[in-house]
Amino acid sequence: MDDALLYGRLQFAFTITYHYLFPQLTMGLALIIVLYKGFYLKTSNIIFNESAKFWAKIFAINFGMGVVTGIPMEFQFGTNWAQFSEKTGNIIGQTLAMEGMFSFFLESSFLGLFLFGEKILGKKLHFLVALLIFIGTWASGYLIIATHSWMQHPVGYEILANGKFALKNFSELFGNPWLLPSFFHNQMASLVTTSFVVACVGAFYLLINKHKPYAHLFLKTALITGLISSLFVAVPTGDLLAKQVALKQPVTLAAMEGLFNTENGAPIVLIGQPNMKEQRLDNKIEVPNVLSFLTYKRWDAEIKGLNDFPKEEWPTNIPGLYYAYHIMVGLGTIFIGIMFLGVWFLWKKKLEVQRWFLWVLMFAAPFPYIANTAGWYTAELGRQPYLVYGLFKTADGISESVSAGNTLFTLLGFVGLYLVLGFIMLILVGKIIHKGPKLIVKN
Amino acid sequence: MELTWYLILCFMLIMYIVLDGFDFGAGIIHFFFAKTDEEKKQVMRAIGPFWDGNEVWLIAFGGVLFAAFPTLYASAFSGFYLPLILILWLFIFRALGIEFTHLINHELWIKPWQKAFGISSLLLALFFGVAFGNVIRGVNLGGVEDGIAKFTNSYSFFTPLWDGSFSPFAQRPGVIDWFTITIGLVAVFTLTIHGAYWIILKTEGDFVKKLQSKILPLWIALVVFIVISLIAFVTMKSFQNQIFNQHPSIYLLPFIALSGLIGMLLARNSSKHWIGFTSSTIFIIAGICTAVASLFPVVIPSTNSVVDSLTIYNTASEKYALETGIVWWIIAFILIVIYVTFVHRVYKGKLTEKHDHH
Ligand code: HDD
Ligand code: HEM
Ligand code: HEM
């Protein structure tokens, strides 16, 4: 791989990974805020409104980070992937432009109003504004996933004589069978992150014995949304997405599972390290027949292994892909366990005495971020060596005129800048959590 | 279809410059003229509720450019690689300067963020002017040297930040040369006045008087740089644009711009605060339209004779994409008009302390 391509990819991977740390929380928090505003509207209980305000502050900081790191994403298609943009702009330009026109205007118009306009707007309008922001963030996610789904599974296009992809059918673009499973999976995953973050703050308050009414409310909300979303992330959405991969990118599925040889009744691997030289998994622990069943609903169905596909079609980084996928699924299983336990304690009103569990909740918060990132690496590494699956290679997408030195310079600039940003943002969020929501005086 | 999209993009770009332009201007004023805490707060109050929404016009412009003219997007964004990334970094600093300053109340925290906000606004105004100057001047498409194109894709080009001679006539002119810098300064002074008029319009008190007294010197500087850039432009390009001759009514544009420019001076002490802001808005709109029309249908002129200029016709998407795009664009646009009217109605009139953050 030549240097310009390598740095271009590294820069994209770094900036998008960083960008996605923020929307995954904001998309979920937007929903939580709507819920709290809704309860407030119904019950007029001030605790809901103050909770909404508290999370809105954290939302705002994450949103700001999402905006400043999102703009470089949009620019990068043109700056670093000029040939890709030129060839596919007809199609992915559409969905990205729609995101700008439909969701970014919505979010940014109303966020300021939501944060500072409560008095001017009144209860009902303020709820409505929260709802609009929620719609905006989810629409954003939807349109990005629509773009991404087209890259995974191109539909509704034709290839012209000059090599450009032309849009042929707009409704096919949005009827992409990849789109809905991917969207719901992603949104559920974003709710998992949010639930763990909300639970973390609730657990922290209980442990330090402060803001107790809020602590109980946060834990209750988070454990319930957390259980629902971590179940949904696995079934049906994760399962459906895996079936799409099995159907449309069978070689990717084989690599994700570390399956080198075709097997009838393929096992599911829980642990094991791919050994590319010997083409097998080392130290593996597996459960027989389960992969076949999950994929085709038959215990003895045949699953094709990597060796049955031409080597040029293999994903370029098989160990990376394999680990990313197993980290996601492994963590997903653990999340379900934690959330079940939490809801059980909640049900039995034992949360406060099970202090060890509060510690678990507090330190679990980073893991959904890891799972989300691993999920995206599964999707992206699984698509390699292509940008548009089966049709357009990553190596052909890079900007011809931008030299390796220039990309390296900007990559290092982004790394430096983002590290500083991340540090500042952690301080600010820490400050908000430390200060806590407004104290409620009993009357 | 290409023409429709071109007009849509011009419209979005103008919206962006008019709207975010006053934010840049406010940043510059914040840096140079707002001395006391109260004055600084007043500047922030005037732009606080709007700047984020304003910036979205640029993001949406980028998206629509990508969709409607992919080749142009690919060419310009990769060709102006370094300046664009620098602009991105400046955007980050500006956003943080606005949103993060008030989060921790300590001098060591506040001071640097305020500076970051001012300097990044100044540099952004300058850079956008410089970028505009580059588009007017043209670039070395295809990377042609000694009659041979360096890139396989003829739309590709790469401009270095500068070339040793800083001359727009060099074989490979850089992003920064004396011509583009002049245009950059025109932008800086225009937007400073524009921002001043916005603050005058949206706030009240002594600071408004102070700003009114600054308009005259700013205006004189602006006129000086306009004259220099016009002379340079006329010597650089022999005026042979068919569009002006085909549609003589386009000659009106420069005159509208001129009337806006004069209005910007005359309105400085008027008690009708909207006149000044309207004048600077007219000047910006008509000025951009004049420049854009004088290039039409070229968007990025080629400075060599080997590679053709990029026009709206050789860079557009296919017909079907352009046609479907129009449908959703109109729907989205109607929605945007509704949001924007709503927000501006909530914040109508003068903004006072009760509208401040926190
Ligand atoms: C909390 C995060 C999280 C958790 C617990 C899971 N996922 Fe996931 N997964 C994501 C977060 C995620 C993601 C980051 O959101 C991805 C990236 C692309 C997408 O749409 O969602 C993703 C992608 C993704 C893909 C790749 C799709 C592609 O190639 O485009 C598959 C096959 C699965 N997931 C399957 C699963 C299964 C079977 C899970 C069972 C537990 C699971 N995921 C848990
Ligand atoms: C709609 C959303 C997305 C689009 C359109 C998209 C598109 C792209 C493009 C153009 C590349 C560059 C080519 C390459 O290096 O392979 C890429 C690579 C990459 N993207 Fe995405 N991406 C999206 C979302 C994400 C997200 C959310 C993440 C992670 C959190 C991500 C992670 C990566 C990684 C890790 C690479 C590098 C892969 C490699 O180097 O092999 N992407 N993607
Ligand atoms: C390469 C792909 C991506 C690009 C080009 C991109 C672009 C952007 C831009 C320009 C913004 C700022 C919007 C504003 O000013 O309001 C933004 C924010 C946002 N992005 Fe991304 N983004 C990408 C990946 C993703 C992914 C994968 C998701 C989620 C599935 C996502 C969800 C969001 C959301 C919800 C926001 C709103 C701000 C926030 O909530 O933090 N983006 N993105």
mmCIF file with all atom_site columns, N, CA, C and O and ligand atoms in Angstrom, chain A residues 12 16 19-20 22-23 26-27 59 62-63 65-67 70-71 73-74 77 96 99 104 107-108 137 140-141 144-145 186-187 376, chain B residues 52 56 59, ligand 3:
data_model
loop_
_atom_site.group_PDB
_atom_site.id
_atom_site.type_symbol
_atom_site.label_atom_id
_atom_site.label_alt_id
_atom_site.label_comp_id
_atom_site.label_asym_id
_atom_site.label_entity_id
_atom_site.label_seq_id
_atom_site.pdbx_PDB_ins_code
_atom_site.Cartn_x
_atom_site.Cartn_y
_atom_site.Cartn_z
_atom_site.occupancy
_atom_site.B_iso_or_equiv
_atom_site.pdbx_formal_charge
_atom_site.auth_seq_id
_atom_site.auth_comp_id
_atom_site.auth_asym_id
_atom_site.auth_atom_id
_atom_site.pdbx_PDB_model_num
ATOM   1   N  N   . PHE A 1 12  ? -8.953  8.829  7.867  1.00 0.00 ? 12  PHE A N   1
ATOM   2   C  CA  . PHE A 1 12  ? -10.405 8.622  7.860  1.00 0.00 ? 12  PHE A CA  1
ATOM   3   C  C   . PHE A 1 12  ? -10.818 7.793  9.074  1.00 0.00 ? 12  PHE A C   1
ATOM   4   O  O   . PHE A 1 12  ? -11.762 8.129  9.792  1.00 0.00 ? 12  PHE A O   1
ATOM   5   N  N   . ILE A 1 16  ? -13.281 9.373  11.898 1.00 0.00 ? 16  ILE A N   1
ATOM   6   C  CA  . ILE A 1 16  ? -14.652 8.863  11.990 1.00 0.00 ? 16  ILE A CA  1
ATOM   7   C  C   . ILE A 1 16  ? -14.859 8.134  13.313 1.00 0.00 ? 16  ILE A C   1
ATOM   8   O  O   . ILE A 1 16  ? -15.907 8.250  13.942 1.00 0.00 ? 16  ILE A O   1
ATOM   9   N  N   . HIS A 1 19  ? -15.370 10.864 15.742 1.00 0.00 ? 19  HIS A N   1
ATOM   10  C  CA  . HIS A 1 19  ? -16.670 11.503 15.545 1.00 0.00 ? 19  HIS A CA  1
ATOM   11  C  C   . HIS A 1 19  ? -17.781 10.656 16.158 1.00 0.00 ? 19  HIS A C   1
ATOM   12  O  O   . HIS A 1 19  ? -18.663 11.167 16.843 1.00 0.00 ? 19  HIS A O   1
ATOM   13  N  N   . TYR A 1 20  ? -17.709 9.357  15.897 1.00 0.00 ? 20  TYR A N   1
ATOM   14  C  CA  . TYR A 1 20  ? -18.836 8.533  16.309 1.00 0.00 ? 20  TYR A CA  1
ATOM   15  C  C   . TYR A 1 20  ? -18.917 8.348  17.820 1.00 0.00 ? 20  TYR A C   1
ATOM   16  O  O   . TYR A 1 20  ? -19.952 7.914  18.334 1.00 0.00 ? 20  TYR A O   1
ATOM   17  N  N   . PHE A 1 22  ? -19.362 10.676 19.779 1.00 0.00 ? 22  PHE A N   1
ATOM   18  C  CA  . PHE A 1 22  ? -20.322 11.666 20.275 1.00 0.00 ? 22  PHE A CA  1
ATOM   19  C  C   . PHE A 1 22  ? -21.757 11.394 19.841 1.00 0.00 ? 22  PHE A C   1
ATOM   20  O  O   . PHE A 1 22  ? -22.638 11.356 20.691 1.00 0.00 ? 22  PHE A O   1
ATOM   21  N  N   . PRO A 1 23  ? -22.013 11.195 18.538 1.00 0.00 ? 23  PRO A N   1
ATOM   22  C  CA  . PRO A 1 23  ? -23.410 10.921 18.155 1.00 0.00 ? 23  PRO A CA  1
ATOM   23  C  C   . PRO A 1 23  ? -24.003 9.703  18.858 1.00 0.00 ? 23  PRO A C   1
ATOM   24  O  O   . PRO A 1 23  ? -25.192 9.668  19.130 1.00 0.00 ? 23  PRO A O   1
ATOM   25  N  N   . THR A 1 26  ? -25.420 11.215 21.858 1.00 0.00 ? 26  THR A N   1
ATOM   26  C  CA  . THR A 1 26  ? -26.462 12.234 21.659 1.00 0.00 ? 26  THR A CA  1
ATOM   27  C  C   . THR A 1 26  ? -27.749 11.624 21.116 1.00 0.00 ? 26  THR A C   1
ATOM   28  O  O   . THR A 1 26  ? -28.828 12.044 21.508 1.00 0.00 ? 26  THR A O   1
ATOM   29  N  N   . MET A 1 27  ? -27.633 10.644 20.221 1.00 0.00 ? 27  MET A N   1
ATOM   30  C  CA  . MET A 1 27  ? -28.859 10.055 19.670 1.00 0.00 ? 27  MET A CA  1
ATOM   31  C  C   . MET A 1 27  ? -29.676 9.409  20.779 1.00 0.00 ? 27  MET A C   1
ATOM   32  O  O   . MET A 1 27  ? -30.895 9.542  20.831 1.00 0.00 ? 27  MET A O   1
ATOM   33  N  N   . PHE A 1 59  ? -25.747 16.628 26.910 1.00 0.00 ? 59  PHE A N   1
ATOM   34  C  CA  . PHE A 1 59  ? -26.088 16.510 25.490 1.00 0.00 ? 59  PHE A CA  1
ATOM   35  C  C   . PHE A 1 59  ? -25.421 17.627 24.702 1.00 0.00 ? 59  PHE A C   1
ATOM   36  O  O   . PHE A 1 59  ? -24.808 17.396 23.657 1.00 0.00 ? 59  PHE A O   1
ATOM   37  N  N   . ASN A 1 62  ? -21.719 17.162 24.102 1.00 0.00 ? 62  ASN A N   1
ATOM   38  C  CA  . ASN A 1 62  ? -21.478 16.098 23.138 1.00 0.00 ? 62  ASN A CA  1
ATOM   39  C  C   . ASN A 1 62  ? -21.915 16.497 21.739 1.00 0.00 ? 62  ASN A C   1
ATOM   40  O  O   . ASN A 1 62  ? -21.274 16.161 20.753 1.00 0.00 ? 62  ASN A O   1
ATOM   41  N  N   . PHE A 1 63  ? -23.011 17.225 21.683 1.00 0.00 ? 63  PHE A N   1
ATOM   42  C  CA  . PHE A 1 63  ? -23.492 17.681 20.385 1.00 0.00 ? 63  PHE A CA  1
ATOM   43  C  C   . PHE A 1 63  ? -22.453 18.594 19.749 1.00 0.00 ? 63  PHE A C   1
ATOM   44  O  O   . PHE A 1 63  ? -22.114 18.449 18.576 1.00 0.00 ? 63  PHE A O   1
ATOM   45  N  N   . MET A 1 65  ? -19.297 18.656 20.257 1.00 0.00 ? 65  MET A N   1
ATOM   46  C  CA  . MET A 1 65  ? -18.177 17.842 19.781 1.00 0.00 ? 65  MET A CA  1
ATOM   47  C  C   . MET A 1 65  ? -18.562 17.090 18.506 1.00 0.00 ? 65  MET A C   1
ATOM   48  O  O   . MET A 1 65  ? -17.750 16.937 17.603 1.00 0.00 ? 65  MET A O   1
ATOM   49  N  N   . GLY A 1 66  ? -19.817 16.638 18.452 1.00 0.00 ? 66  GLY A N   1
ATOM   50  C  CA  . GLY A 1 66  ? -20.288 15.949 17.242 1.00 0.00 ? 66  GLY A CA  1
ATOM   51  C  C   . GLY A 1 66  ? -20.241 16.868 16.037 1.00 0.00 ? 66  GLY A C   1
ATOM   52  O  O   . GLY A 1 66  ? -19.828 16.459 14.947 1.00 0.00 ? 66  GLY A O   1
ATOM   53  N  N   . VAL A 1 67  ? -20.623 18.112 16.237 1.00 0.00 ? 67  VAL A N   1
ATOM   54  C  CA  . VAL A 1 67  ? -20.619 19.045 15.115 1.00 0.00 ? 67  VAL A CA  1
ATOM   55  C  C   . VAL A 1 67  ? -19.196 19.330 14.661 1.00 0.00 ? 67  VAL A C   1
ATOM   56  O  O   . VAL A 1 67  ? -18.869 19.202 13.479 1.00 0.00 ? 67  VAL A O   1
ATOM   57  N  N   . GLY A 1 70  ? -17.803 16.396 13.035 1.00 0.00 ? 70  GLY A N   1
ATOM   58  C  CA  . GLY A 1 70  ? -18.568 15.918 11.878 1.00 0.00 ? 70  GLY A CA  1
ATOM   59  C  C   . GLY A 1 70  ? -18.230 16.676 10.608 1.00 0.00 ? 70  GLY A C   1
ATOM   60  O  O   . GLY A 1 70  ? -18.203 16.095 9.524  1.00 0.00 ? 70  GLY A O   1
ATOM   61  N  N   . ILE A 1 71  ? -17.962 17.968 10.763 1.00 0.00 ? 71  ILE A N   1
ATOM   62  C  CA  . ILE A 1 71  ? -17.650 18.756 9.574  1.00 0.00 ? 71  ILE A CA  1
ATOM   63  C  C   . ILE A 1 71  ? -16.402 18.220 8.854  1.00 0.00 ? 71  ILE A C   1
ATOM   64  O  O   . ILE A 1 71  ? -16.427 18.045 7.640  1.00 0.00 ? 71  ILE A O   1
ATOM   65  N  N   . MET A 1 73  ? -15.550 15.249 8.655  1.00 0.00 ? 73  MET A N   1
ATOM   66  C  CA  . MET A 1 73  ? -15.958 14.029 7.945  1.00 0.00 ? 73  MET A CA  1
ATOM   67  C  C   . MET A 1 73  ? -16.503 14.371 6.571  1.00 0.00 ? 73  MET A C   1
ATOM   68  O  O   . MET A 1 73  ? -16.171 13.772 5.568  1.00 0.00 ? 73  MET A O   1
ATOM   69  N  N   . GLU A 1 74  ? -17.386 15.366 6.577  1.00 0.00 ? 74  GLU A N   1
ATOM   70  C  CA  . GLU A 1 74  ? -18.016 15.690 5.298  1.00 0.00 ? 74  GLU A CA  1
ATOM   71  C  C   . GLU A 1 74  ? -16.988 16.238 4.305  1.00 0.00 ? 74  GLU A C   1
ATOM   72  O  O   . GLU A 1 74  ? -17.032 15.910 3.119  1.00 0.00 ? 74  GLU A O   1
ATOM   73  N  N   . PHE A 1 77  ? -14.495 13.491 2.315  1.00 0.00 ? 77  PHE A N   1
ATOM   74  C  CA  . PHE A 1 77  ? -14.823 12.787 1.069  1.00 0.00 ? 77  PHE A CA  1
ATOM   75  C  C   . PHE A 1 77  ? -14.198 13.511 -0.109 1.00 0.00 ? 77  PHE A C   1
ATOM   76  O  O   . PHE A 1 77  ? -13.672 12.903 -1.028 1.00 0.00 ? 77  PHE A O   1
ATOM   77  N  N   . LEU A 1 96  ? -25.919 12.214 1.559  1.00 0.00 ? 96  LEU A N   1
ATOM   78  C  CA  . LEU A 1 96  ? -25.220 13.117 2.469  1.00 0.00 ? 96  LEU A CA  1
ATOM   79  C  C   . LEU A 1 96  ? -25.820 14.517 2.406  1.00 0.00 ? 96  LEU A C   1
ATOM   80  O  O   . LEU A 1 96  ? -25.960 15.197 3.424  1.00 0.00 ? 96  LEU A O   1
ATOM   81  N  N   . GLU A 1 99  ? -28.871 14.623 4.387  1.00 0.00 ? 99  GLU A N   1
ATOM   82  C  CA  . GLU A 1 99  ? -28.612 14.726 5.818  1.00 0.00 ? 99  GLU A CA  1
ATOM   83  C  C   . GLU A 1 99  ? -28.437 16.196 6.207  1.00 0.00 ? 99  GLU A C   1
ATOM   84  O  O   . GLU A 1 99  ? -29.011 16.668 7.177  1.00 0.00 ? 99  GLU A O   1
ATOM   85  N  N   . PHE A 1 104 ? -29.495 18.414 9.796  1.00 0.00 ? 104 PHE A N   1
ATOM   86  C  CA  . PHE A 1 104 ? -28.628 19.357 10.482 1.00 0.00 ? 104 PHE A CA  1
ATOM   87  C  C   . PHE A 1 104 ? -29.334 20.685 10.719 1.00 0.00 ? 104 PHE A C   1
ATOM   88  O  O   . PHE A 1 104 ? -29.160 21.325 11.756 1.00 0.00 ? 104 PHE A O   1
ATOM   89  N  N   . GLU A 1 107 ? -31.700 20.116 13.744 1.00 0.00 ? 107 GLU A N   1
ATOM   90  C  CA  . GLU A 1 107 ? -31.033 20.048 15.039 1.00 0.00 ? 107 GLU A CA  1
ATOM   91  C  C   . GLU A 1 107 ? -30.500 21.397 15.464 1.00 0.00 ? 107 GLU A C   1
ATOM   92  O  O   . GLU A 1 107 ? -30.716 21.849 16.582 1.00 0.00 ? 107 GLU A O   1
ATOM   93  N  N   . SER A 1 108 ? -29.776 22.046 14.548 1.00 0.00 ? 108 SER A N   1
ATOM   94  C  CA  . SER A 1 108 ? -29.082 23.247 14.999 1.00 0.00 ? 108 SER A CA  1
ATOM   95  C  C   . SER A 1 108 ? -30.060 24.399 15.202 1.00 0.00 ? 108 SER A C   1
ATOM   96  O  O   . SER A 1 108 ? -29.820 25.259 16.036 1.00 0.00 ? 108 SER A O   1
ATOM   97  N  N   . THR A 1 137 ? -31.724 14.128 15.275 1.00 0.00 ? 137 THR A N   1
ATOM   98  C  CA  . THR A 1 137 ? -30.539 13.281 15.453 1.00 0.00 ? 137 THR A CA  1
ATOM   99  C  C   . THR A 1 137 ? -30.767 11.889 14.856 1.00 0.00 ? 137 THR A C   1
ATOM   100 O  O   . THR A 1 137 ? -29.863 11.323 14.252 1.00 0.00 ? 137 THR A O   1
ATOM   101 N  N   . SER A 1 140 ? -30.497 12.012 11.152 1.00 0.00 ? 140 SER A N   1
ATOM   102 C  CA  . SER A 1 140 ? -29.084 12.086 10.810 1.00 0.00 ? 140 SER A CA  1
ATOM   103 C  C   . SER A 1 140 ? -28.492 10.681 10.729 1.00 0.00 ? 140 SER A C   1
ATOM   104 O  O   . SER A 1 140 ? -27.854 10.309 9.742  1.00 0.00 ? 140 SER A O   1
ATOM   105 N  N   . GLY A 1 141 ? -28.733 9.920  11.774 1.00 0.00 ? 141 GLY A N   1
ATOM   106 C  CA  . GLY A 1 141 ? -28.238 8.555  11.788 1.00 0.00 ? 141 GLY A CA  1
ATOM   107 C  C   . GLY A 1 141 ? -28.795 7.752  10.620 1.00 0.00 ? 141 GLY A C   1
ATOM   108 O  O   . GLY A 1 141 ? -28.068 7.032  9.939  1.00 0.00 ? 141 GLY A O   1
ATOM   109 N  N   . ILE A 1 144 ? -27.103 8.719  7.291  1.00 0.00 ? 144 ILE A N   1
ATOM   110 C  CA  . ILE A 1 144 ? -25.715 8.236  7.237  1.00 0.00 ? 144 ILE A CA  1
ATOM   111 C  C   . ILE A 1 144 ? -25.703 6.728  7.009  1.00 0.00 ? 144 ILE A C   1
ATOM   112 O  O   . ILE A 1 144 ? -24.922 6.203  6.213  1.00 0.00 ? 144 ILE A O   1
ATOM   113 N  N   . ILE A 1 145 ? -26.587 6.035  7.696  1.00 0.00 ? 145 ILE A N   1
ATOM   114 C  CA  . ILE A 1 145 ? -26.625 4.582  7.529  1.00 0.00 ? 145 ILE A CA  1
ATOM   115 C  C   . ILE A 1 145 ? -27.101 4.233  6.116  1.00 0.00 ? 145 ILE A C   1
ATOM   116 O  O   . ILE A 1 145 ? -26.669 3.230  5.536  1.00 0.00 ? 145 ILE A O   1
ATOM   117 N  N   . ASN A 1 186 ? -27.964 -0.089 14.828 1.00 0.00 ? 186 ASN A N   1
ATOM   118 C  CA  . ASN A 1 186 ? -27.137 1.032  15.249 1.00 0.00 ? 186 ASN A CA  1
ATOM   119 C  C   . ASN A 1 186 ? -27.828 1.893  16.308 1.00 0.00 ? 186 ASN A C   1
ATOM   120 O  O   . ASN A 1 186 ? -27.210 2.310  17.286 1.00 0.00 ? 186 ASN A O   1
ATOM   121 N  N   . GLN A 1 187 ? -29.111 2.143  16.125 1.00 0.00 ? 187 GLN A N   1
ATOM   122 C  CA  . GLN A 1 187 ? -29.810 2.995  17.091 1.00 0.00 ? 187 GLN A CA  1
ATOM   123 C  C   . GLN A 1 187 ? -29.938 2.300  18.442 1.00 0.00 ? 187 GLN A C   1
ATOM   124 O  O   . GLN A 1 187 ? -29.798 2.919  19.489 1.00 0.00 ? 187 GLN A O   1
ATOM   125 N  N   . TRP A 1 376 ? -18.383 -0.975 14.190 1.00 0.00 ? 376 TRP A N   1
ATOM   126 C  CA  . TRP A 1 376 ? -18.076 -0.249 12.953 1.00 0.00 ? 376 TRP A CA  1
ATOM   127 C  C   . TRP A 1 376 ? -16.844 -0.814 12.282 1.00 0.00 ? 376 TRP A C   1
ATOM   128 O  O   . TRP A 1 376 ? -16.758 -0.873 11.054 1.00 0.00 ? 376 TRP A O   1
ATOM   129 N  N   . ASP B 2 52  ? -24.715 28.722 15.207 1.00 0.00 ? 52  ASP B N   1
ATOM   130 C  CA  . ASP B 2 52  ? -24.689 27.303 14.880 1.00 0.00 ? 52  ASP B CA  1
ATOM   131 C  C   . ASP B 2 52  ? -25.582 27.025 13.673 1.00 0.00 ? 52  ASP B C   1
ATOM   132 O  O   . ASP B 2 52  ? -25.186 26.349 12.719 1.00 0.00 ? 52  ASP B O   1
ATOM   133 N  N   . VAL B 2 56  ? -24.600 25.807 9.528  1.00 0.00 ? 56  VAL B N   1
ATOM   134 C  CA  . VAL B 2 56  ? -25.167 24.668 8.822  1.00 0.00 ? 56  VAL B CA  1
ATOM   135 C  C   . VAL B 2 56  ? -25.353 24.961 7.331  1.00 0.00 ? 56  VAL B C   1
ATOM   136 O  O   . VAL B 2 56  ? -25.299 24.053 6.511  1.00 0.00 ? 56  VAL B O   1
ATOM   137 N  N   . ILE B 2 59  ? -22.373 23.569 5.740  1.00 0.00 ? 59  ILE B N   1
ATOM   138 C  CA  . ILE B 2 59  ? -22.350 22.107 5.704  1.00 0.00 ? 59  ILE B CA  1
ATOM   139 C  C   . ILE B 2 59  ? -23.307 21.607 4.633  1.00 0.00 ? 59  ILE B C   1
ATOM   140 O  O   . ILE B 2 59  ? -22.987 20.737 3.830  1.00 0.00 ? 59  ILE B O   1
HETATM 141 C  C1  . HEM C 3 .   ? -18.560 9.563  7.113  1.00 0.00 ? 3   HEM C C1  1
HETATM 142 C  C2  . HEM C 3 .   ? -19.605 9.692  7.729  1.00 0.00 ? 3   HEM C C2  1
HETATM 143 C  C3  . HEM C 3 .   ? -20.111 10.907 8.470  1.00 0.00 ? 3   HEM C C3  1
HETATM 144 C  C4  . HEM C 3 .   ? -20.180 12.220 8.066  1.00 0.00 ? 3   HEM C C4  1
HETATM 145 C  C5  . HEM C 3 .   ? -19.743 12.821 6.753  1.00 0.00 ? 3   HEM C C5  1
HETATM 146 C  C6  . HEM C 3 .   ? -20.795 12.956 9.140  1.00 0.00 ? 3   HEM C C6  1
HETATM 147 C  C7  . HEM C 3 .   ? -21.024 14.321 9.121  1.00 0.00 ? 3   HEM C C7  1
HETATM 148 C  C8  . HEM C 3 .   ? -21.526 15.019 10.192 1.00 0.00 ? 3   HEM C C8  1
HETATM 149 C  C9  . HEM C 3 .   ? -21.594 16.456 10.314 1.00 0.00 ? 3   HEM C C9  1
HETATM 150 C  C10 . HEM C 3 .   ? -21.152 17.447 9.252  1.00 0.00 ? 3   HEM C C10 1
HETATM 151 C  C11 . HEM C 3 .   ? -22.155 16.757 11.525 1.00 0.00 ? 3   HEM C C11 1
HETATM 152 C  C12 . HEM C 3 .   ? -22.434 18.138 12.122 1.00 0.00 ? 3   HEM C C12 1
HETATM 153 C  C13 . HEM C 3 .   ? -23.892 18.466 11.958 1.00 0.00 ? 3   HEM C C13 1
HETATM 154 C  C14 . HEM C 3 .   ? -24.386 19.795 12.484 1.00 0.00 ? 3   HEM C C14 1
HETATM 155 O  O1  . HEM C 3 .   ? -23.755 20.831 12.249 1.00 0.00 ? 3   HEM C O1  1
HETATM 156 O  O2  . HEM C 3 .   ? -25.439 19.800 13.136 1.00 0.00 ? 3   HEM C O2  1
HETATM 157 C  C15 . HEM C 3 .   ? -22.492 15.505 12.150 1.00 0.00 ? 3   HEM C C15 1
HETATM 158 C  C16 . HEM C 3 .   ? -23.139 15.343 13.348 1.00 0.00 ? 3   HEM C C16 1
HETATM 159 C  C17 . HEM C 3 .   ? -23.828 14.180 13.636 1.00 0.00 ? 3   HEM C C17 1
HETATM 160 N  N1  . HEM C 3 .   ? -23.550 12.926 13.119 1.00 0.00 ? 3   HEM C N1  1
HETATM 161 FE FE1 . HEM C 3 .   ? -22.160 12.531 11.802 1.00 0.00 ? 3   HEM C FE1 1
HETATM 162 N  N2  . HEM C 3 .   ? -21.105 12.083 10.145 1.00 0.00 ? 3   HEM C N2  1
HETATM 163 C  C18 . HEM C 3 .   ? -20.704 10.813 9.764  1.00 0.00 ? 3   HEM C C18 1
HETATM 164 C  C19 . HEM C 3 .   ? -20.876 9.665  10.493 1.00 0.00 ? 3   HEM C C19 1
HETATM 165 C  C20 . HEM C 3 .   ? -21.927 9.527  11.397 1.00 0.00 ? 3   HEM C C20 1
HETATM 166 C  C21 . HEM C 3 .   ? -22.513 8.283  11.836 1.00 0.00 ? 3   HEM C C21 1
HETATM 167 C  C22 . HEM C 3 .   ? -22.041 6.921  11.420 1.00 0.00 ? 3   HEM C C22 1
HETATM 168 C  C23 . HEM C 3 .   ? -23.576 8.619  12.637 1.00 0.00 ? 3   HEM C C23 1
HETATM 169 C  C24 . HEM C 3 .   ? -24.546 7.741  13.347 1.00 0.00 ? 3   HEM C C24 1
HETATM 170 C  C25 . HEM C 3 .   ? -25.069 6.711  12.954 1.00 0.00 ? 3   HEM C C25 1
HETATM 171 C  C26 . HEM C 3 .   ? -23.632 10.036 12.710 1.00 0.00 ? 3   HEM C C26 1
HETATM 172 C  C27 . HEM C 3 .   ? -24.589 10.740 13.400 1.00 0.00 ? 3   HEM C C27 1
HETATM 173 C  C28 . HEM C 3 .   ? -24.497 12.074 13.633 1.00 0.00 ? 3   HEM C C28 1
HETATM 174 C  C29 . HEM C 3 .   ? -25.403 12.790 14.502 1.00 0.00 ? 3   HEM C C29 1
HETATM 175 C  C30 . HEM C 3 .   ? -26.577 12.202 15.258 1.00 0.00 ? 3   HEM C C30 1
HETATM 176 C  C31 . HEM C 3 .   ? -24.975 14.125 14.499 1.00 0.00 ? 3   HEM C C31 1
HETATM 177 C  C32 . HEM C 3 .   ? -25.603 15.297 15.245 1.00 0.00 ? 3   HEM C C32 1
HETATM 178 C  C33 . HEM C 3 .   ? -24.626 15.841 16.194 1.00 0.00 ? 3   HEM C C33 1
HETATM 179 C  C34 . HEM C 3 .   ? -24.568 15.000 17.380 1.00 0.00 ? 3   HEM C C34 1
HETATM 180 O  O3  . HEM C 3 .   ? -25.633 14.505 17.784 1.00 0.00 ? 3   HEM C O3  1
HETATM 181 O  O4  . HEM C 3 .   ? -23.469 14.833 17.939 1.00 0.00 ? 3   HEM C O4  1
HETATM 182 N  N3  . HEM C 3 .   ? -22.619 10.552 11.957 1.00 0.00 ? 3   HEM C N3  1
HETATM 183 N  N4  . HEM C 3 .   ? -22.073 14.460 11.325 1.00 0.00 ? 3   HEM C N4  1
#
